[in-house]
Amino acid sequence: MDLLNTLVDKGLRRELPTREEALAVLATSDDDVLDVVAAAGKVRRHWFGRRVKLNYLVNLKSGLCPEDCSYCSQRLGSTAGILKYTWLKPDQASEAAAAGVAGGAKRVCLVASGRGPTDRDVDRVSDTIKAIKEQNEDVEVCACLGLLSDGQAERLRDAGADAYNHNLNTSEATYGDITTTHTYADRVDTVNKAHAAGLSACSGLIAGMGESDEDLVDVVFSLRELDPDSVPVNFLIPFEGTPLAKEWNLTPQRCLRILAMVRFVCPDVEVRIAGGREVHLRSMQPLALHLANSIFLGDYLTSEGQAGKADLEMVADAGFEVEGTDQVTLPGHRTAGGCGSHGDTGCGSGSGSAEDGGCGWHGGGVCGSHEGAGCGSHAEAEAPGEAAVPGAGGARTDLVAVRRRGAGTDLAPNA
């Protein structure tokens, strides 16, 4: 297919596809999905080989958020039966992080619900970062605390944070349809603050909220302009008790096309499969490793994920290897200036950002999935809803399980 040959050539040169080409990837048929995966896989392997970076989420403060993001189980007015608790103490968070590191995670993502941190919150998180680094000197730490005020990114950097995550989520044109308590511009501003402070910025999107192909292309092109080091791709988990509970719009093939489009537009950045991986990709998760070079290990923020052991087996069985702490994630031209070289064209020619390994939007999916994928016995999923419909395009509420272990509980984490 001429389109795919063209996109591979552009990806190997870090050349931006046209919007028409990006839209054409999303418009390919299910019959062509393996060809699309194979083409985008060439770009992924060129820049990242067969390495898969593992990231681990720690939900520092769960629920009771004053923001009204429609996709989020922690939003204002949510009736989802998620765990609700206030700030974990630094030793509790460090213990949770250690479980992820022991499971093979290279990065720990510290997430807290809320509009944004107070200065006291930044002190709390700074103490937590220091505690984690004392136990695991080589681990990368990413913070995801919402909208940043002036000077806060610098304080997190000085405490030892490596990255900051704040997702754009959807296109600027449709942002007001999913959130009214803050703006798209607020999110862009926070990503820019993280980058300006020297943090590696992560910013990504949520697919499956009823958006059009044009919206998906718009947000990915905007991300390229921001130039993050990492782009988490979340697939909406329609949590019962949220406004988007009935939005089951994704198929495994659709998810693969979205990931391929992101890889073609952002060829040399860390593309992470984030929230909704287990729910929407299901048995086709291994194919997605040919497109993305990063995943979350174990559970998400408010939902359960595939067992950590199963994640590791999946990576190995698909012929990939877990990226070690002694390996640099990003290509040399992006790391020459430090955590990420934003001066060159990278995944984006823009003003730059940095990266997170995606620790997530404050809403649901993961990079921080405040929704989740199921793990273990999906027949006992906590979220109520319609009966499972195993067929293609059906609502798989049986795969949505509220997290009841790990951070904020007395039970062992899934890592």
CSV table of C-alpha atoms in Angstrom, one decimal:
chain,number,residue,atom,x,y,z
A,1,MET,CA,0.0,0.0,0.0
A,2,ASP,CA,1.6,3.3,-1.1
A,3,LEU,CA,0.2,5.1,1.9
A,4,LEU,CA,2.0,2.8,4.4
A,5,ASN,CA,5.3,2.9,2.4
A,6,THR,CA,5.2,6.7,2.5
A,7,LEU,CA,4.5,6.8,6.2
A,8,VAL,CA,7.3,4.3,7.0
A,9,ASP,CA,9.8,6.5,5.0
A,10,LYS,CA,8.6,9.6,6.8
A,11,GLY,CA,8.8,7.9,10.2
A,12,LEU,CA,12.4,6.8,9.6
A,13,ARG,CA,13.2,10.4,8.8
A,14,ARG,CA,11.1,11.9,11.6
A,15,GLU,CA,9.1,13.8,9.0
A,16,LEU,CA,5.6,14.9,9.9
A,17,PRO,CA,2.9,13.1,7.9
A,18,THR,CA,0.1,15.2,6.4
A,19,ARG,CA,-3.2,15.3,8.2
A,20,GLU,CA,-4.7,13.5,5.2
A,21,GLU,CA,-2.2,10.7,5.6
A,22,ALA,CA,-3.0,10.4,9.4
A,23,LEU,CA,-6.7,10.3,8.7
A,24,ALA,CA,-6.2,7.7,6.1
A,25,VAL,CA,-4.5,5.4,8.6
A,26,LEU,CA,-7.6,5.6,10.8
A,27,ALA,CA,-9.8,5.0,7.8
A,28,THR,CA,-8.1,1.7,6.8
A,29,SER,CA,-10.3,-1.4,6.9
A,30,ASP,CA,-10.1,-4.3,9.4
A,31,ASP,CA,-8.8,-6.4,6.5
A,32,ASP,CA,-5.7,-4.2,6.3
A,33,VAL,CA,-5.0,-3.9,10.1
A,34,LEU,CA,-2.1,-6.3,10.0
A,35,ASP,CA,-0.5,-4.4,7.2
A,36,VAL,CA,-0.9,-1.2,9.2
A,37,VAL,CA,0.7,-2.8,12.3
A,38,ALA,CA,3.6,-4.2,10.3
A,39,ALA,CA,4.3,-0.8,8.7
A,40,ALA,CA,4.2,1.2,12.0
A,41,GLY,CA,6.2,-1.6,13.6
A,42,LYS,CA,9.1,-0.9,11.3
A,43,VAL,CA,9.1,2.7,12.6
A,44,ARG,CA,8.9,1.5,16.2
A,45,ARG,CA,11.7,-1.0,15.9
A,46,HIS,CA,13.9,1.5,14.1
A,47,TRP,CA,13.8,3.9,17.0
A,48,PHE,CA,13.3,1.6,20.0
A,49,GLY,CA,14.3,-1.9,18.9
A,50,ARG,CA,12.3,-4.6,20.7
A,51,ARG,CA,12.5,-2.9,24.2
A,52,VAL,CA,9.4,-2.4,26.3
A,53,LYS,CA,9.5,0.1,29.1
A,54,LEU,CA,7.5,-0.8,32.2
A,55,ASN,CA,5.9,1.9,34.3
A,56,TYR,CA,4.1,1.6,37.6
A,57,LEU,CA,1.3,3.8,39.0
A,58,VAL,CA,0.9,4.9,42.7
A,59,ASN,CA,-2.3,6.7,43.4
A,60,LEU,CA,-1.3,9.1,46.2
A,61,LYS,CA,-4.7,10.5,46.8
A,62,SER,CA,-7.9,8.9,45.4
A,63,GLY,CA,-11.3,10.4,44.6
A,64,LEU,CA,-13.1,13.5,45.7
A,65,CYS,CA,-11.8,15.7,42.8
A,66,PRO,CA,-13.5,19.1,42.3
A,67,GLU,CA,-13.0,18.9,38.5
A,68,ASP,CA,-15.9,17.7,36.3
A,69,CYS,CA,-13.9,15.7,33.6
A,70,SER,CA,-16.6,13.5,32.1
A,71,TYR,CA,-14.3,10.5,31.6
A,72,CYS,CA,-13.1,10.3,35.2
A,73,SER,CA,-14.2,8.0,38.0
A,74,GLN,CA,-12.8,10.5,40.5
A,75,ARG,CA,-14.7,13.5,39.1
A,76,LEU,CA,-17.1,15.8,40.9
A,77,GLY,CA,-20.4,14.0,41.1
A,78,SER,CA,-19.0,10.6,40.2
A,79,THR,CA,-20.9,7.7,41.8
A,80,ALA,CA,-18.4,5.1,40.8
A,81,GLY,CA,-17.6,2.8,43.7
A,82,ILE,CA,-13.9,3.6,43.7
A,83,LEU,CA,-11.5,3.8,46.6
A,84,LYS,CA,-11.4,7.2,48.3
A,85,TYR,CA,-8.6,8.2,50.6
A,86,THR,CA,-6.4,11.2,51.3
A,87,TRP,CA,-2.6,11.6,50.9
A,88,LEU,CA,-0.5,8.5,51.4
A,89,LYS,CA,2.5,9.1,53.7
A,90,PRO,CA,5.9,9.1,52.0
A,91,ASP,CA,6.8,5.7,53.5
A,92,GLN,CA,3.5,4.2,52.3
A,93,ALA,CA,4.0,5.5,48.8
A,94,SER,CA,7.6,4.4,48.8
A,95,GLU,CA,6.5,0.9,49.8
A,96,ALA,CA,4.0,0.8,47.0
A,97,ALA,CA,6.5,2.0,44.5
A,98,ALA,CA,9.0,-0.7,45.6
A,99,ALA,CA,6.5,-3.3,44.6
A,100,GLY,CA,6.4,-2.0,41.1
A,101,VAL,CA,10.2,-1.7,40.8
A,102,ALA,CA,10.5,-5.3,42.1
A,103,GLY,CA,8.2,-6.3,39.3
A,104,GLY,CA,10.4,-4.7,36.6
A,105,ALA,CA,9.2,-1.2,36.4
A,106,LYS,CA,11.7,1.4,35.4
A,107,ARG,CA,9.5,4.4,36.2
A,108,VAL,CA,7.1,5.1,39.0
A,109,CYS,CA,4.3,7.5,38.4
A,110,LEU,CA,2.9,9.4,41.4
A,111,VAL,CA,-0.6,10.6,40.7
A,112,ALA,CA,-3.0,12.6,42.9
A,113,SER,CA,-6.6,13.6,42.1
A,114,GLY,CA,-7.5,17.3,42.2
A,115,ARG,CA,-7.3,20.5,40.1
A,116,GLY,CA,-3.7,21.0,41.0
A,117,PRO,CA,-1.3,20.9,44.0
A,118,THR,CA,-1.0,23.5,46.8
A,119,ASP,CA,2.4,24.4,47.9
A,120,ARG,CA,1.9,22.1,50.9
A,121,ASP,CA,1.0,19.3,48.4
A,122,VAL,CA,4.2,19.9,46.5
A,123,ASP,CA,6.1,19.5,49.8
A,124,ARG,CA,4.3,16.2,50.5
A,125,VAL,CA,5.1,14.9,47.0
A,126,SER,CA,8.7,16.1,47.3
A,127,ASP,CA,9.2,14.1,50.5
A,128,THR,CA,7.7,11.1,48.8
A,129,ILE,CA,10.0,11.4,45.8
A,130,LYS,CA,13.0,11.6,48.1
A,131,ALA,CA,11.9,8.5,50.0
A,132,ILE,CA,11.5,6.6,46.8
A,133,LYS,CA,14.9,7.6,45.5
A,134,GLU,CA,16.5,6.7,48.8
A,135,GLN,CA,15.3,3.1,48.3
A,136,ASN,CA,15.7,2.9,44.5
A,137,GLU,CA,18.4,5.3,43.3
A,138,ASP,CA,18.0,4.4,39.6
A,139,VAL,CA,14.2,4.5,39.4
A,140,GLU,CA,12.7,7.3,37.3
A,141,VAL,CA,9.9,9.3,39.1
A,142,CYS,CA,7.1,11.1,37.3
A,143,ALA,CA,4.6,13.3,39.1
A,144,CYS,CA,1.1,13.8,37.9
A,145,LEU,CA,-0.7,16.3,40.1
A,146,GLY,CA,-2.9,18.4,37.9
A,147,LEU,CA,-2.4,22.0,36.8
A,148,LEU,CA,0.8,23.6,38.0
A,149,SER,CA,1.3,27.0,39.4
A,150,ASP,CA,4.5,29.1,38.8
A,151,GLY,CA,7.5,27.6,40.5
A,152,GLN,CA,6.0,24.2,41.4
A,153,ALA,CA,7.6,22.3,38.5
A,154,GLU,CA,11.0,23.6,39.6
A,155,ARG,CA,10.4,22.5,43.2
A,156,LEU,CA,9.5,19.0,42.0
A,157,ARG,CA,12.6,18.9,39.8
A,158,ASP,CA,14.8,19.9,42.8
A,159,ALA,CA,13.2,17.2,44.9
A,160,GLY,CA,14.3,14.6,42.3
A,161,ALA,CA,11.4,14.3,39.9
A,162,ASP,CA,12.4,13.2,36.5
A,163,ALA,CA,9.2,13.9,34.6
A,164,TYR,CA,5.7,15.4,34.8
A,165,ASN,CA,2.6,14.1,33.2
A,166,HIS,CA,-0.4,16.2,32.1
A,167,ASN,CA,-2.5,15.0,29.1
A,168,LEU,CA,-4.3,17.1,26.6
A,169,ASN,CA,-6.9,14.2,26.3
A,170,THR,CA,-8.8,15.5,23.3
A,171,SER,CA,-8.8,18.1,20.6
A,172,GLU,CA,-9.1,21.8,21.5
A,173,ALA,CA,-12.3,22.1,19.5
A,174,THR,CA,-14.1,19.5,21.6
A,175,TYR,CA,-12.4,20.0,25.0
A,176,GLY,CA,-15.3,22.0,26.4
A,177,ASP,CA,-17.6,19.1,25.7
A,178,ILE,CA,-15.8,16.9,28.3
A,179,THR,CA,-14.6,19.4,30.9
A,180,THR,CA,-15.9,22.8,32.0
A,181,THR,CA,-13.9,23.5,35.2
A,182,HIS,CA,-10.6,24.1,33.3
A,183,THR,CA,-9.6,24.7,29.7
A,184,TYR,CA,-7.5,23.1,27.1
A,185,ALA,CA,-5.1,26.1,27.3
A,186,ASP,CA,-4.7,25.4,31.0
A,187,ARG,CA,-3.4,21.9,30.2
A,188,VAL,CA,-1.0,23.2,27.5
A,189,ASP,CA,0.3,25.7,30.0
A,190,THR,CA,1.1,23.0,32.5
A,191,VAL,CA,3.0,20.9,30.0
A,192,ASN,CA,5.0,24.0,29.0
A,193,LYS,CA,5.8,24.7,32.7
A,194,ALA,CA,7.1,21.2,33.1
A,195,HIS,CA,9.3,21.5,30.1
A,196,ALA,CA,10.6,24.9,31.0
A,197,ALA,CA,11.6,23.6,34.4
A,198,GLY,CA,13.8,20.9,32.8
A,199,LEU,CA,11.4,18.0,33.5
A,200,SER,CA,10.7,15.4,30.9
A,201,ALA,CA,7.1,16.0,30.0
A,202,CYS,CA,4.5,13.4,29.2
A,203,SER,CA,1.3,14.3,27.5
A,204,GLY,CA,-1.2,12.1,25.7
A,205,LEU,CA,-4.8,11.5,24.8
A,206,ILE,CA,-7.9,9.5,25.5
A,207,ALA,CA,-9.6,7.7,22.7
A,208,GLY,CA,-13.2,6.4,22.7
A,209,MET,CA,-15.1,9.4,24.1
A,210,GLY,CA,-17.2,9.8,21.0
A,211,GLU,CA,-14.7,11.9,19.2
A,212,SER,CA,-14.2,12.0,15.4
A,213,ASP,CA,-11.2,10.9,13.4
A,214,GLU,CA,-10.5,14.6,12.9
A,215,ASP,CA,-10.4,15.2,16.6
A,216,LEU,CA,-7.9,12.3,17.1
A,217,VAL,CA,-5.6,13.7,14.5
A,218,ASP,CA,-6.0,17.2,15.8
A,219,VAL,CA,-4.9,16.2,19.3
A,220,VAL,CA,-2.0,14.1,18.1
A,221,PHE,CA,-0.7,16.9,15.9
A,222,SER,CA,-1.0,19.3,18.8
A,223,LEU,CA,1.0,16.9,20.9
A,224,ARG,CA,3.7,16.8,18.2
A,225,GLU,CA,3.9,20.6,18.4
A,226,LEU,CA,4.3,20.4,22.2
A,227,ASP,CA,7.1,17.9,21.7
A,228,PRO,CA,6.7,15.6,24.7
A,229,ASP,CA,9.2,12.8,25.2
A,230,SER,CA,6.3,10.4,25.9
A,231,VAL,CA,2.8,10.1,24.6
A,232,PRO,CA,0.4,7.9,26.6
A,233,VAL,CA,-2.6,6.6,24.6
A,234,ASN,CA,-5.6,5.9,26.9
A,235,PHE,CA,-8.7,4.1,25.8
A,236,LEU,CA,-11.7,5.2,27.7
A,237,ILE,CA,-13.0,2.8,30.3
A,238,PRO,CA,-16.7,3.7,30.5
A,239,PHE,CA,-17.1,3.6,34.3
A,240,GLU,CA,-20.6,3.3,35.7
A,241,GLY,CA,-21.3,6.4,37.6
A,242,THR,CA,-19.7,8.8,35.1
A,243,PRO,CA,-21.3,10.7,32.2
A,244,LEU,CA,-19.5,8.6,29.6
A,245,ALA,CA,-20.6,5.2,31.1
A,246,LYS,CA,-22.4,4.2,27.9
A,247,GLU,CA,-19.6,5.2,25.5
A,248,TRP,CA,-18.4,1.8,24.2
A,249,ASN,CA,-17.1,2.9,20.8
A,250,LEU,CA,-13.8,1.0,20.4
A,251,THR,CA,-12.8,-2.4,18.9
A,252,PRO,CA,-9.4,-4.0,19.1
A,253,GLN,CA,-8.8,-3.1,15.4
A,254,ARG,CA,-9.7,0.5,16.0
A,255,CYS,CA,-7.3,0.7,18.9
A,256,LEU,CA,-4.5,-0.7,16.8
A,257,ARG,CA,-5.2,1.9,14.1
A,258,ILE,CA,-5.1,4.7,16.6
A,259,LEU,CA,-1.8,3.5,18.1
A,260,ALA,CA,-0.3,3.2,14.5
A,261,MET,CA,-1.4,6.7,13.7
A,262,VAL,CA,0.3,8.1,16.9
A,263,ARG,CA,3.5,6.2,16.0
A,264,PHE,CA,3.6,7.6,12.5
A,265,VAL,CA,3.0,11.2,13.7
A,266,CYS,CA,5.4,10.8,16.7
A,267,PRO,CA,7.9,8.3,15.5
A,268,ASP,CA,10.8,8.7,17.9
A,269,VAL,CA,8.9,9.3,21.2
A,270,GLU,CA,7.9,6.9,23.9
A,271,VAL,CA,4.4,5.8,22.9
A,272,ARG,CA,2.7,4.2,25.9
A,273,ILE,CA,-0.4,2.0,25.9
A,274,ALA,CA,-2.1,3.3,29.0
A,275,GLY,CA,-5.6,2.9,30.4
A,276,GLY,CA,-8.1,0.6,28.8
A,277,ARG,CA,-5.5,-1.7,27.3
A,278,GLU,CA,-7.0,-4.9,28.7
A,279,VAL,CA,-10.6,-3.8,28.2
A,280,HIS,CA,-10.4,-2.7,24.5
A,281,LEU,CA,-7.4,-4.5,23.0
A,282,ARG,CA,-8.1,-7.7,24.9
A,283,SER,CA,-6.5,-10.7,23.2
A,284,MET,CA,-4.8,-8.4,20.7
A,285,GLN,CA,-2.7,-6.7,23.3
A,286,PRO,CA,0.5,-8.4,22.0
A,287,LEU,CA,0.0,-6.9,18.6
A,288,ALA,CA,0.0,-3.4,20.2
A,289,LEU,CA,3.6,-4.0,21.4
A,290,HIS,CA,4.7,-3.7,17.8
A,291,LEU,CA,3.4,-0.1,17.9
A,292,ALA,CA,4.0,1.2,21.4
A,293,ASN,CA,7.3,0.8,23.3
A,294,SER,CA,5.9,1.3,26.8
A,295,ILE,CA,3.1,0.0,29.0
A,296,PHE,CA,1.9,0.1,32.6
A,297,LEU,CA,2.6,-2.9,34.9
A,298,GLY,CA,-0.2,-4.2,37.0
A,299,ASP,CA,-3.1,-2.0,38.2
A,300,TYR,CA,-4.1,1.5,37.3
A,301,LEU,CA,-5.4,4.3,39.6
A,302,THR,CA,-8.9,3.3,40.4
A,303,SER,CA,-9.2,0.1,38.3
A,304,GLU,CA,-7.5,-3.3,38.2
A,305,GLY,CA,-5.3,-4.2,35.3
A,306,GLN,CA,-4.0,-7.5,34.0
A,307,ALA,CA,-1.9,-9.4,36.5
A,308,GLY,CA,1.7,-8.1,36.6
A,309,LYS,CA,3.0,-11.6,35.9
A,310,ALA,CA,0.7,-11.8,32.8
A,311,ASP,CA,2.1,-8.5,31.6
A,312,LEU,CA,5.7,-9.9,31.8
A,313,GLU,CA,4.7,-13.1,30.1
A,314,MET,CA,3.0,-11.2,27.3
A,315,VAL,CA,6.1,-9.1,26.6
A,316,ALA,CA,8.3,-12.2,26.5
A,317,ASP,CA,5.9,-14.3,24.5
A,318,ALA,CA,5.6,-11.6,21.9
A,319,GLY,CA,9.4,-11.6,21.4
A,320,PHE,CA,10.1,-8.3,23.2
A,321,GLU,CA,12.4,-7.6,26.2
A,322,VAL,CA,11.8,-5.5,29.3
A,323,GLU,CA,13.9,-2.3,29.2
A,324,GLY,CA,16.5,-2.2,31.9
A,325,THR,CA,17.5,0.7,34.2
A,326,ASP,CA,20.8,0.8,32.4
A,327,GLN,CA,19.2,1.4,29.0
A,328,VAL,CA,18.2,4.9,27.7
A,329,THR,CA,14.6,4.9,26.5
A,330,LEU,CA,14.8,7.7,23.9
A,331,PRO,CA,17.0,7.8,20.8
A,332,GLY,CA,20.2,9.7,21.2
A,333,HIS,CA,19.1,12.8,19.3
A,334,ARG,CA,16.4,13.3,21.9
A,335,THR,CA,18.5,12.8,25.0
A,336,ALA,CA,21.6,14.8,24.0
A,337,GLY,CA,20.4,17.7,26.0
A,338,GLY,CA,19.4,15.8,29.0
A,339,CYS,CA,16.1,14.0,29.8
A,340,GLY,CA,14.9,14.8,26.3
A,341,SER,CA,16.4,17.0,23.6
A,342,HIS,CA,13.6,19.3,22.7
A,343,GLY,CA,15.7,21.5,20.5
A,344,ASP,CA,15.3,19.2,17.5
A,345,THR,CA,12.5,17.9,15.5
A,346,GLY,CA,11.8,14.8,17.5
A,347,CYS,CA,8.1,13.9,17.9
A,348,GLY,CA,7.4,17.3,17.1
A,349,SER,CA,9.0,20.4,16.1
A,350,GLY,CA,7.5,22.5,18.8
A,351,SER,CA,8.4,24.3,21.9
A,352,GLY,CA,8.8,21.1,23.7
A,353,SER,CA,7.7,19.4,26.8
A,354,ALA,CA,9.2,16.5,28.5
A,355,GLU,CA,7.8,13.2,29.4
A,356,ASP,CA,6.1,11.0,31.8
A,357,GLY,CA,5.8,7.7,31.2
A,358,GLY,CA,2.4,8.5,31.4
A,359,CYS,CA,1.1,8.6,34.7
A,360,GLY,CA,-2.0,9.7,33.7
A,361,TRP,CA,-4.8,12.1,33.3
A,362,HIS,CA,-6.8,12.7,36.3
A,363,GLY,CA,-9.6,10.9,34.8
A,364,GLY,CA,-9.7,7.5,33.8
A,365,GLY,CA,-7.6,5.4,31.7
A,366,VAL,CA,-4.2,5.3,32.8
A,367,CYS,CA,-1.5,7.2,32.1
A,368,GLY,CA,-3.2,7.1,34.8
A,369,SER,CA,-6.2,5.1,34.3
A,370,HIS,CA,-8.8,6.2,36.7
A,371,GLU,CA,-10.7,3.6,35.0
A,372,GLY,CA,-9.4,0.2,34.7
A,373,ALA,CA,-9.1,-2.9,33.0
A,374,GLY,CA,-10.1,-6.0,34.7
A,375,CYS,CA,-7.7,-8.5,36.3
A,376,GLY,CA,-8.4,-11.8,37.8
A,377,SER,CA,-12.0,-12.8,38.0
A,378,HIS,CA,-13.8,-10.4,35.7
A,379,ALA,CA,-17.1,-12.0,36.5
A,380,GLU,CA,-16.8,-10.3,39.9
A,381,ALA,CA,-16.2,-6.9,38.5
A,382,GLU,CA,-17.2,-4.1,41.0
A,383,ALA,CA,-18.7,-1.8,38.4
A,384,PRO,CA,-22.4,-2.6,37.7
A,385,GLY,CA,-23.8,-2.4,34.3
A,386,GLU,CA,-25.3,-4.3,31.4
A,387,ALA,CA,-24.5,-8.0,30.9
A,388,ALA,CA,-21.3,-8.6,29.0
A,389,VAL,CA,-21.6,-8.8,25.3
A,390,PRO,CA,-18.6,-10.8,24.0
A,391,GLY,CA,-19.2,-9.9,20.4
A,392,ALA,CA,-17.3,-7.2,18.5
A,393,GLY,CA,-18.3,-3.7,19.5
A,394,GLY,CA,-20.3,-4.9,22.5
A,395,ALA,CA,-20.1,-3.3,26.0
A,396,ARG,CA,-17.6,-5.4,28.0
A,397,THR,CA,-18.5,-4.2,31.4
A,398,ASP,CA,-17.3,-7.6,32.7
A,399,LEU,CA,-13.8,-6.4,32.0
A,400,VAL,CA,-14.1,-3.3,34.3
A,401,ALA,CA,-13.0,-4.0,37.8
A,402,VAL,CA,-12.6,-1.3,40.5
A,403,ARG,CA,-9.2,-1.5,42.2
A,404,ARG,CA,-9.5,-2.9,45.8
A,405,ARG,CA,-5.8,-3.7,46.5
A,406,GLY,CA,-2.5,-1.9,46.6
A,407,ALA,CA,-2.2,1.8,47.5
A,408,GLY,CA,-4.8,2.9,50.0
A,409,THR,CA,-5.6,-0.7,51.1
A,410,ASP,CA,-4.1,-3.3,53.4
A,411,LEU,CA,-3.8,-5.8,50.5
A,412,ALA,CA,-0.7,-6.5,48.4
A,413,PRO,CA,-0.4,-4.6,45.1
A,414,ASN,CA,-0.6,-6.1,41.7
A,415,ALA,CA,2.9,-5.8,40.3
